[in-house]
């Protein structure tokens, strides 16, 4: 499979989380409130009459081998064996317009699909006026709730779950073994400690090799590096504050994360033209064999040589094995759906053991149900990656940060990396945006 095609599709799903707030400085946020936890009454009552469920997302247009799109027909067919009266109609949208304006417009109008592809935590919370809280559905099926991995990463600031996870992700460095070899290095020479990692950047650069492919123009990687560093730098109490929108972005972990990123720049870890490149262009650079490493937030391309954990920071507050990792793609039920129980039955199938087994035998993605392995176990790299995703203590930073803050952070990536903006100025801008989000919620 073409690795650029594969990774661009995976990137589309991940990028949508921050694109949720593109233009958010001018767009009015949905009204606060929304339905609280769905009534526990008749949660299992499924009609035998014909029902059509409309499902919105970006994944159905992914037709490359290993993407979710080709698996949809098989998943729906298996679901219909149990519920032959429920017809699933998929509508797919380009990722860059999916959340904003497509989903946002539907929620404002309170009209549209029964199910939306959605990301959890602060992302789903941003659309709480149009999404059902799913806590009672989960409580009605303890087996499902107990076996869903990474469910806690989808809990919103108010403690409710408005989207449930379907696949998982972990932030890792992919590597090109042949490029490392140009500097006389191999995969085992990629250091796990910070100072040695910086030294390796210099060794690669001195050998005429780009150590790490990166592009700051669209800012996505700025968010990814922030997540990698902050996941190590937060005390448990600070992480709890972050998930409740209470941790200031001027706090030390966020300051230190930028200091580490600029330290990488000073040690020549990145291409000298990185501020002019997008994330896709930097991925192309890596995939063409023109860089040794690339930070990736998702399942690795099966054609890659391998992936390794990011280095451990000197002031890390967590164990050496802990990563920025959590649930990735998920699903939510709209508040206006006339068939919430039937919608939950479909989601329950997708995220449960049967659906996850079908999905992971067809799709290059990390399953999110305990004990399901599927096709991901076909290579040593896949086994290592799954072990990384499921490491005890992992925590996701990506879904704990409001979409509008992530969007602003993306726009400020180039000024930070070309040093035309100070760390203090950047963090103050992010903190101002956080306070706006808090004020809107209150």
Short mmCIF file of C-alpha atoms in Angstrom, two decimals:
data_model
loop_
_atom_site.label_atom_id
_atom_site.label_comp_id
_atom_site.label_asym_id
_atom_site.label_seq_id
_atom_site.Cartn_x
_atom_site.Cartn_y
_atom_site.Cartn_z
CA UNK A 1 0.00 0.00 0.00
CA UNK A 2 1.23 3.50 -0.78
CA UNK A 3 2.42 4.94 2.53
CA UNK A 4 1.61 8.54 1.59
CA UNK A 5 -1.98 7.57 0.78
CA UNK A 6 -2.28 5.48 3.94
CA UNK A 7 -0.90 8.14 6.24
CA UNK A 8 -2.80 11.00 4.63
CA UNK A 9 -6.04 9.15 5.33
CA UNK A 10 -5.06 8.50 8.92
CA UNK A 11 -3.98 12.12 9.26
CA UNK A 12 -7.38 13.23 8.02
CA UNK A 13 -9.10 11.59 10.96
CA UNK A 14 -6.66 12.97 13.52
CA UNK A 15 -6.52 16.44 12.04
CA UNK A 16 -10.26 16.85 12.37
CA UNK A 17 -9.95 17.21 16.13
CA UNK A 18 -8.18 20.53 15.83
CA UNK A 19 -10.03 21.56 12.69
CA UNK A 20 -13.13 21.44 14.85
CA UNK A 21 -12.33 24.98 15.85
CA UNK A 22 -10.98 26.43 12.61
CA UNK A 23 -12.36 29.92 12.40
CA UNK A 24 -13.55 29.66 15.97
CA UNK A 25 -12.53 33.22 16.74
CA UNK A 26 -15.48 34.35 14.64
CA UNK A 27 -17.93 31.43 14.83
CA UNK A 28 -20.42 31.40 17.64
CA UNK A 29 -20.14 28.27 19.76
CA UNK A 30 -23.20 26.08 20.26
CA UNK A 31 -25.27 27.06 23.26
CA UNK A 32 -24.31 25.54 26.57
CA UNK A 33 -26.40 22.78 27.96
CA UNK A 34 -27.70 19.88 25.92
CA UNK A 35 -29.27 16.67 27.06
CA UNK A 36 -27.96 15.17 30.25
CA UNK A 37 -27.46 11.43 30.65
CA UNK A 38 -30.05 9.52 28.65
CA UNK A 39 -32.88 8.14 30.75
CA UNK A 40 -32.19 4.63 31.97
CA UNK A 41 -35.79 3.66 31.13
CA UNK A 42 -36.20 1.32 28.13
CA UNK A 43 -32.56 1.58 27.06
CA UNK A 44 -32.72 -1.89 25.56
CA UNK A 45 -36.06 -1.42 23.78
CA UNK A 46 -35.32 -1.87 20.08
CA UNK A 47 -38.14 -1.62 17.59
CA UNK A 48 -38.83 -4.44 15.13
CA UNK A 49 -40.28 -1.95 12.65
CA UNK A 50 -38.11 -0.76 9.75
CA UNK A 51 -35.71 1.99 10.84
CA UNK A 52 -33.13 3.96 8.89
CA UNK A 53 -30.17 5.47 10.74
CA UNK A 54 -28.18 8.26 9.09
CA UNK A 55 -24.49 8.18 10.02
CA UNK A 56 -22.14 11.07 9.27
CA UNK A 57 -18.36 10.89 9.20
CA UNK A 58 -15.17 11.14 7.17
CA UNK A 59 -14.06 7.53 7.22
CA UNK A 60 -16.40 6.07 4.55
CA UNK A 61 -14.57 7.97 1.79
CA UNK A 62 -11.28 6.27 2.74
CA UNK A 63 -11.10 3.59 0.05
CA UNK A 64 -7.43 2.64 0.29
CA UNK A 65 -6.59 -0.87 1.54
CA UNK A 66 -6.24 -0.78 5.30
CA UNK A 67 -8.53 2.24 5.74
CA UNK A 68 -11.90 2.11 7.49
CA UNK A 69 -13.98 2.73 4.35
CA UNK A 70 -13.65 -0.73 2.80
CA UNK A 71 -14.63 -2.33 6.10
CA UNK A 72 -17.93 -0.45 6.46
CA UNK A 73 -19.92 -2.82 4.23
CA UNK A 74 -18.70 -5.87 6.15
CA UNK A 75 -19.45 -4.24 9.50
CA UNK A 76 -22.93 -3.19 8.44
CA UNK A 77 -23.69 -6.65 7.05
CA UNK A 78 -22.68 -8.26 10.33
CA UNK A 79 -24.81 -5.77 12.27
CA UNK A 80 -27.80 -6.52 10.04
CA UNK A 81 -27.58 -10.20 10.86
CA UNK A 82 -28.69 -9.21 14.35
CA UNK A 83 -30.90 -6.26 13.39
CA UNK A 84 -32.25 -6.88 9.85
CA UNK A 85 -34.84 -4.12 10.26
CA UNK A 86 -32.25 -1.35 10.76
CA UNK A 87 -30.83 0.21 7.61
CA UNK A 88 -27.58 2.16 7.92
CA UNK A 89 -27.09 5.08 5.53
CA UNK A 90 -23.63 6.65 5.54
CA UNK A 91 -22.91 10.19 4.46
CA UNK A 92 -19.25 11.06 4.19
CA UNK A 93 -17.61 14.49 4.16
CA UNK A 94 -14.11 15.89 3.57
CA UNK A 95 -12.29 16.06 6.89
CA UNK A 96 -11.42 19.74 6.55
CA UNK A 97 -15.10 20.77 6.44
CA UNK A 98 -16.61 17.97 8.49
CA UNK A 99 -16.71 19.36 12.03
CA UNK A 100 -16.81 23.01 10.98
CA UNK A 101 -19.10 23.88 9.33
CA UNK A 102 -20.91 20.57 8.65
CA UNK A 103 -21.55 19.17 12.14
CA UNK A 104 -21.66 22.60 13.77
CA UNK A 105 -24.38 23.73 11.36
CA UNK A 106 -26.45 20.59 12.00
CA UNK A 107 -26.22 21.07 15.76
CA UNK A 108 -27.21 24.71 15.49
CA UNK A 109 -30.25 23.69 13.44
CA UNK A 110 -30.90 20.62 15.64
CA UNK A 111 -31.45 18.66 12.46
CA UNK A 112 -29.44 16.05 10.62
CA UNK A 113 -28.01 12.57 11.29
CA UNK A 114 -28.71 10.10 14.06
CA UNK A 115 -25.02 9.32 14.60
CA UNK A 116 -21.92 11.43 14.05
CA UNK A 117 -18.30 10.48 13.96
CA UNK A 118 -16.93 12.46 16.88
CA UNK A 119 -13.94 12.78 19.14
CA UNK A 120 -14.29 12.79 22.89
CA UNK A 121 -13.23 14.92 25.81
CA UNK A 122 -13.30 18.65 25.15
CA UNK A 123 -14.15 18.12 21.46
CA UNK A 124 -17.50 16.41 22.14
CA UNK A 125 -18.07 18.82 25.01
CA UNK A 126 -17.78 21.71 22.54
CA UNK A 127 -20.89 20.29 20.81
CA UNK A 128 -22.77 19.24 23.94
CA UNK A 129 -25.90 21.16 22.93
CA UNK A 130 -26.52 18.59 20.20
CA UNK A 131 -25.13 15.33 21.61
CA UNK A 132 -26.68 12.89 24.04
CA UNK A 133 -24.74 11.97 27.15
CA UNK A 134 -24.14 8.22 26.88
CA UNK A 135 -23.35 7.45 30.52
CA UNK A 136 -26.55 5.51 31.19
CA UNK A 137 -26.16 3.44 28.04
CA UNK A 138 -22.68 2.47 29.22
CA UNK A 139 -23.94 1.82 32.74
CA UNK A 140 -26.58 -0.54 31.34
CA UNK A 141 -23.82 -2.74 29.85
CA UNK A 142 -21.06 -3.19 32.46
CA UNK A 143 -19.27 -5.79 30.32
CA UNK A 144 -18.86 -3.31 27.49
CA UNK A 145 -17.79 -0.47 29.78
CA UNK A 146 -15.27 -2.67 31.59
CA UNK A 147 -13.67 -3.86 28.35
CA UNK A 148 -13.49 -0.57 26.48
CA UNK A 149 -9.92 0.63 26.53
CA UNK A 150 -9.17 4.33 26.90
CA UNK A 151 -12.78 5.22 27.74
CA UNK A 152 -11.62 7.65 30.41
CA UNK A 153 -9.93 9.76 27.73
CA UNK A 154 -13.37 10.55 26.28
CA UNK A 155 -14.81 11.95 29.52
CA UNK A 156 -15.69 15.62 29.17
CA UNK A 157 -14.96 18.46 31.58
CA UNK A 158 -18.35 18.01 33.25
CA UNK A 159 -17.75 14.28 33.78
CA UNK A 160 -20.13 13.17 31.04
CA UNK A 161 -19.35 10.96 28.05
CA UNK A 162 -20.91 12.25 24.84
CA UNK A 163 -18.87 10.14 22.43
CA UNK A 164 -17.50 6.63 22.81
CA UNK A 165 -14.12 5.51 21.43
CA UNK A 166 -13.74 3.24 18.43
CA UNK A 167 -9.97 3.10 17.85
CA UNK A 168 -6.88 4.12 19.80
CA UNK A 169 -3.72 6.09 19.08
CA UNK A 170 -0.26 6.64 20.54
CA UNK A 171 2.33 9.30 19.69
CA UNK A 172 5.50 7.59 18.48
CA UNK A 173 8.51 8.30 16.30
CA UNK A 174 8.54 6.36 13.03
CA UNK A 175 12.02 5.69 11.68
CA UNK A 176 13.76 5.03 8.34
CA UNK A 177 16.41 2.40 8.96
CA UNK A 178 18.30 3.15 5.74
CA UNK A 179 18.47 6.87 6.54
CA UNK A 180 19.77 6.16 10.02
CA UNK A 181 22.40 3.97 8.35
CA UNK A 182 23.74 6.95 6.42
CA UNK A 183 25.04 8.24 9.75
CA UNK A 184 26.26 4.82 10.87
CA UNK A 185 23.26 4.34 13.18
CA UNK A 186 20.55 1.74 13.51
CA UNK A 187 17.15 1.55 15.23
CA UNK A 188 18.74 0.47 18.52
CA UNK A 189 20.80 3.67 18.47
CA UNK A 190 17.70 5.88 18.77
CA UNK A 191 18.09 7.08 22.37
CA UNK A 192 15.40 6.94 25.02
CA UNK A 193 16.92 9.78 27.06
CA UNK A 194 16.67 13.46 26.20
CA UNK A 195 20.30 14.59 26.12
CA UNK A 196 21.33 11.57 24.04
CA UNK A 197 18.41 12.20 21.70
CA UNK A 198 19.61 15.76 21.06
CA UNK A 199 23.14 14.49 20.46
CA UNK A 200 21.79 12.00 17.92
CA UNK A 201 20.09 14.87 16.08
CA UNK A 202 23.49 16.53 15.73
CA UNK A 203 25.14 13.30 14.58
CA UNK A 204 22.52 12.85 11.87
CA UNK A 205 22.71 16.50 10.83
CA UNK A 206 26.52 16.36 10.62
CA UNK A 207 26.14 13.36 8.31
CA UNK A 208 23.95 15.42 5.98
CA UNK A 209 20.75 13.73 7.09
CA UNK A 210 17.56 15.52 8.18
CA UNK A 211 17.06 14.06 11.67
CA UNK A 212 13.31 14.61 12.00
CA UNK A 213 10.88 15.54 9.24
CA UNK A 214 8.67 18.38 10.43
CA UNK A 215 6.42 21.07 9.02
CA UNK A 216 5.10 23.96 11.09
CA UNK A 217 3.16 25.85 8.41
CA UNK A 218 -0.24 24.38 9.33
CA UNK A 219 0.61 23.89 12.99
CA UNK A 220 -0.64 20.34 13.48
CA UNK A 221 2.77 19.12 14.62
CA UNK A 222 2.95 21.95 17.15
CA UNK A 223 -0.06 20.39 18.88
CA UNK A 224 1.43 16.90 18.60
CA UNK A 225 4.76 17.86 20.15
CA UNK A 226 2.91 19.74 22.87
CA UNK A 227 0.97 16.56 23.64
CA UNK A 228 4.10 14.42 23.73
CA UNK A 229 5.91 16.72 26.14
CA UNK A 230 3.01 17.81 28.34
CA UNK A 231 1.91 14.21 28.84
CA UNK A 232 5.22 13.64 30.63
CA UNK A 233 5.34 16.95 32.50
CA UNK A 234 1.98 17.00 34.26
CA UNK A 235 1.55 15.87 37.83
CA UNK A 236 -1.58 13.72 38.27
CA UNK A 237 -3.37 16.61 39.95
CA UNK A 238 -2.46 18.93 37.05
CA UNK A 239 -3.76 16.42 34.53
CA UNK A 240 -7.06 16.32 36.39
CA UNK A 241 -7.16 20.12 36.28
CA UNK A 242 -6.48 20.05 32.54
CA UNK A 243 -9.39 17.71 31.83
CA UNK A 244 -11.69 20.06 33.79
CA UNK A 245 -10.46 23.15 31.85
CA UNK A 246 -8.94 24.51 35.07
CA UNK A 247 -5.20 24.35 34.30
CA UNK A 248 -3.79 27.66 33.00
CA UNK A 249 -1.83 27.44 29.78
CA UNK A 250 0.72 29.72 31.37
CA UNK A 251 1.58 26.94 33.85
CA UNK A 252 5.04 25.39 33.92
CA UNK A 253 4.32 22.18 31.96
CA UNK A 254 3.19 24.16 28.92
CA UNK A 255 6.13 26.55 29.23
CA UNK A 256 8.60 23.68 29.50
CA UNK A 257 7.07 21.92 26.50
CA UNK A 258 7.94 24.91 24.29
CA UNK A 259 11.41 25.14 25.78
CA UNK A 260 12.02 21.50 24.87
CA UNK A 261 10.72 22.06 21.34
CA UNK A 262 13.00 25.05 20.81
CA UNK A 263 15.88 23.06 22.27
CA UNK A 264 15.31 20.51 19.52
CA UNK A 265 15.41 23.32 16.98
CA UNK A 266 18.70 24.61 18.45
CA UNK A 267 20.21 21.11 18.17
CA UNK A 268 19.31 20.94 14.46
CA UNK A 269 16.70 18.21 14.89
CA UNK A 270 14.44 19.65 12.17
CA UNK A 271 14.81 20.61 8.52
CA UNK A 272 15.94 24.22 8.20
CA UNK A 273 12.92 24.84 5.93
CA UNK A 274 10.38 23.33 8.34
CA UNK A 275 8.47 26.59 8.85
CA UNK A 276 7.59 26.56 5.13
CA UNK A 277 6.30 22.97 5.14
CA UNK A 278 2.94 21.46 6.08
CA UNK A 279 2.59 18.23 8.00
CA UNK A 280 1.71 16.35 4.80
CA UNK A 281 4.79 17.72 3.05
CA UNK A 282 6.97 16.67 5.97
CA UNK A 283 5.37 13.22 5.88
CA UNK A 284 6.21 13.03 2.19
CA UNK A 285 9.77 14.00 3.03
CA UNK A 286 10.02 11.17 5.54
CA UNK A 287 8.28 8.64 3.28
CA UNK A 288 10.62 9.48 0.40
CA UNK A 289 13.58 8.52 2.57
CA UNK A 290 14.78 12.08 3.13
CA UNK A 291 14.58 12.13 6.93
CA UNK A 292 15.39 9.66 9.68
CA UNK A 293 12.40 10.16 11.98
CA UNK A 294 8.85 11.48 11.96
CA UNK A 295 6.49 12.08 14.88
CA UNK A 296 3.24 10.23 14.19
CA UNK A 297 0.01 10.27 16.18
CA UNK A 298 -1.79 7.11 15.11
CA UNK A 299 -1.35 3.55 13.88
CA UNK A 300 1.87 3.13 11.89
CA UNK A 301 1.89 2.49 8.17
CA UNK A 302 2.57 -1.25 7.77
CA UNK A 303 5.36 -0.44 5.29
CA UNK A 304 7.35 1.61 7.80
CA UNK A 305 10.52 0.13 9.27
CA UNK A 306 9.40 0.62 12.85
CA UNK A 307 8.32 2.98 15.62
CA UNK A 308 9.84 3.93 18.97
CA UNK A 309 8.69 5.82 22.03
CA UNK A 310 9.64 9.50 22.33
CA UNK A 311 12.58 10.14 24.65
CA UNK A 312 12.03 10.54 28.37
CA UNK A 313 12.35 14.16 29.51
CA UNK A 314 14.71 14.98 32.41
CA UNK A 315 11.84 16.28 34.55
CA UNK A 316 9.25 13.70 33.51
CA UNK A 317 6.57 13.06 36.14
CA UNK A 318 5.59 9.65 34.75
CA UNK A 319 7.22 6.31 34.04
CA UNK A 320 9.50 5.77 31.07
CA UNK A 321 6.86 3.71 29.26
CA UNK A 322 4.01 6.23 29.51
CA UNK A 323 2.95 7.99 26.30
CA UNK A 324 0.55 10.56 24.99
CA UNK A 325 -2.02 7.96 23.99
CA UNK A 326 -5.73 7.50 24.13
CA UNK A 327 -8.86 6.95 22.12
CA UNK A 328 -8.98 8.38 18.63
CA UNK A 329 -12.03 8.02 16.41
CA UNK A 330 -15.39 7.74 18.16
CA UNK A 331 -19.15 8.01 17.71
CA UNK A 332 -21.95 10.07 19.25
CA UNK A 333 -25.75 10.14 19.10
CA UNK A 334 -27.48 13.38 18.23
CA UNK A 335 -29.97 14.90 20.63
CA UNK A 336 -32.72 15.08 18.00
CA UNK A 337 -32.52 11.46 16.80
CA UNK A 338 -35.89 9.72 16.80
CA UNK A 339 -34.13 6.38 17.29
CA UNK A 340 -31.52 6.78 20.04
CA UNK A 341 -31.78 3.16 21.22
CA UNK A 342 -31.32 1.82 17.71
CA UNK A 343 -28.43 4.25 17.23
CA UNK A 344 -26.85 2.96 20.42
CA UNK A 345 -27.35 -0.64 19.23
CA UNK A 346 -25.29 0.17 16.11
CA UNK A 347 -22.57 1.98 18.08
CA UNK A 348 -22.55 -0.81 20.67
CA UNK A 349 -21.88 -3.29 17.87
CA UNK A 350 -19.07 -1.20 16.38
CA UNK A 351 -17.24 -0.70 19.68
CA UNK A 352 -17.99 -4.15 21.11
CA UNK A 353 -15.97 -7.33 20.77
CA UNK A 354 -17.63 -8.58 17.56
CA UNK A 355 -17.40 -5.33 15.66
CA UNK A 356 -13.88 -4.61 16.86
CA UNK A 357 -12.73 -8.06 15.76
CA UNK A 358 -14.15 -7.53 12.26
CA UNK A 359 -12.70 -4.01 12.07
CA UNK A 360 -9.18 -4.89 13.17
CA UNK A 361 -8.98 -7.84 10.79
CA UNK A 362 -9.67 -5.45 7.91
CA UNK A 363 -8.30 -2.09 9.06
CA UNK A 364 -4.85 -0.84 10.03
CA UNK A 365 -6.00 0.64 13.35
CA UNK A 366 -5.54 -0.09 17.02
CA UNK A 367 -8.59 -1.90 18.48
CA UNK A 368 -10.25 -0.41 21.51
CA UNK A 369 -11.71 -3.54 23.13
CA UNK A 370 -9.78 -5.60 25.67
CA UNK A 371 -8.43 -8.82 24.20
CA UNK A 372 -9.13 -7.99 20.55
CA UNK A 373 -5.96 -8.18 18.48
CA UNK A 374 -6.99 -8.80 14.87
CA UNK A 375 -4.75 -8.18 11.91
CA UNK A 376 -2.61 -5.70 13.83
CA UNK A 377 -0.64 -8.62 15.28
CA UNK A 378 0.74 -9.61 11.88
CA UNK A 379 4.09 -7.85 12.41
CA UNK A 380 6.47 -7.13 15.24
CA UNK A 381 5.96 -3.41 14.71
CA UNK A 382 2.20 -3.83 15.11
CA UNK A 383 2.64 -5.85 18.29
CA UNK A 384 4.99 -3.25 19.74
CA UNK A 385 2.62 -0.44 18.80
CA UNK A 386 -0.40 -2.13 20.39
CA UNK A 387 1.64 -2.63 23.56
CA UNK A 388 2.45 1.09 23.53
CA UNK A 389 -1.21 2.08 23.07
CA UNK A 390 -2.29 -0.13 25.97
CA UNK A 391 0.47 0.84 28.42
CA UNK A 392 -0.95 1.38 31.88
CA UNK A 393 -0.83 5.05 32.83
CA UNK A 394 -1.00 6.48 29.31
CA UNK A 395 -2.94 9.71 29.11
CA UNK A 396 -4.19 11.78 26.21
CA UNK A 397 -3.42 15.46 26.08
CA UNK A 398 -4.95 15.93 22.63
CA UNK A 399 -8.57 15.54 23.75
CA UNK A 400 -8.11 17.42 27.01
CA UNK A 401 -7.42 20.72 25.24
CA UNK A 402 -10.36 22.72 23.82
CA UNK A 403 -10.52 22.73 20.01
CA UNK A 404 -10.33 26.53 19.83
CA UNK A 405 -7.13 26.50 21.89
CA UNK A 406 -5.65 23.84 19.62
CA UNK A 407 -6.57 25.88 16.55
CA UNK A 408 -4.89 28.98 17.98
CA UNK A 409 -1.83 26.94 18.92
CA UNK A 410 -1.60 25.78 15.30
CA UNK A 411 -1.70 29.35 14.00
CA UNK A 412 1.10 30.36 16.35
CA UNK A 413 3.45 27.52 15.43
CA UNK A 414 5.50 29.39 12.85
CA UNK A 415 5.96 32.54 14.98
CA UNK A 416 7.22 30.34 17.82
CA UNK A 417 9.57 28.27 15.69
CA UNK A 418 11.05 31.24 13.80
CA UNK A 419 11.33 32.98 17.18
CA UNK A 420 9.35 36.05 16.19
CA UNK A 421 7.05 35.32 19.15
CA UNK A 422 8.19 34.56 22.67
CA UNK A 423 7.00 31.59 24.67
CA UNK A 424 5.40 33.96 27.17
CA UNK A 425 3.39 35.76 24.49
CA UNK A 426 2.22 32.50 22.97
CA UNK A 427 1.10 31.02 26.29
CA UNK A 428 -0.73 34.21 27.25
CA UNK A 429 -2.68 34.01 23.98
CA UNK A 430 -3.60 30.38 24.69
CA UNK A 431 -4.64 31.23 28.24
CA UNK A 432 -6.87 34.06 27.02
CA UNK A 433 -8.60 31.56 24.72
CA UNK A 434 -9.02 29.04 27.54
CA UNK A 435 -10.69 31.69 29.68
CA UNK A 436 -13.08 32.48 26.81
CA UNK A 437 -14.03 28.80 26.62
CA UNK A 438 -14.61 28.64 30.38
CA UNK A 439 -16.71 31.81 30.28
CA UNK A 440 -18.82 30.39 27.42
CA UNK A 441 -19.44 27.17 29.33
CA UNK A 442 -20.38 29.03 32.52
#
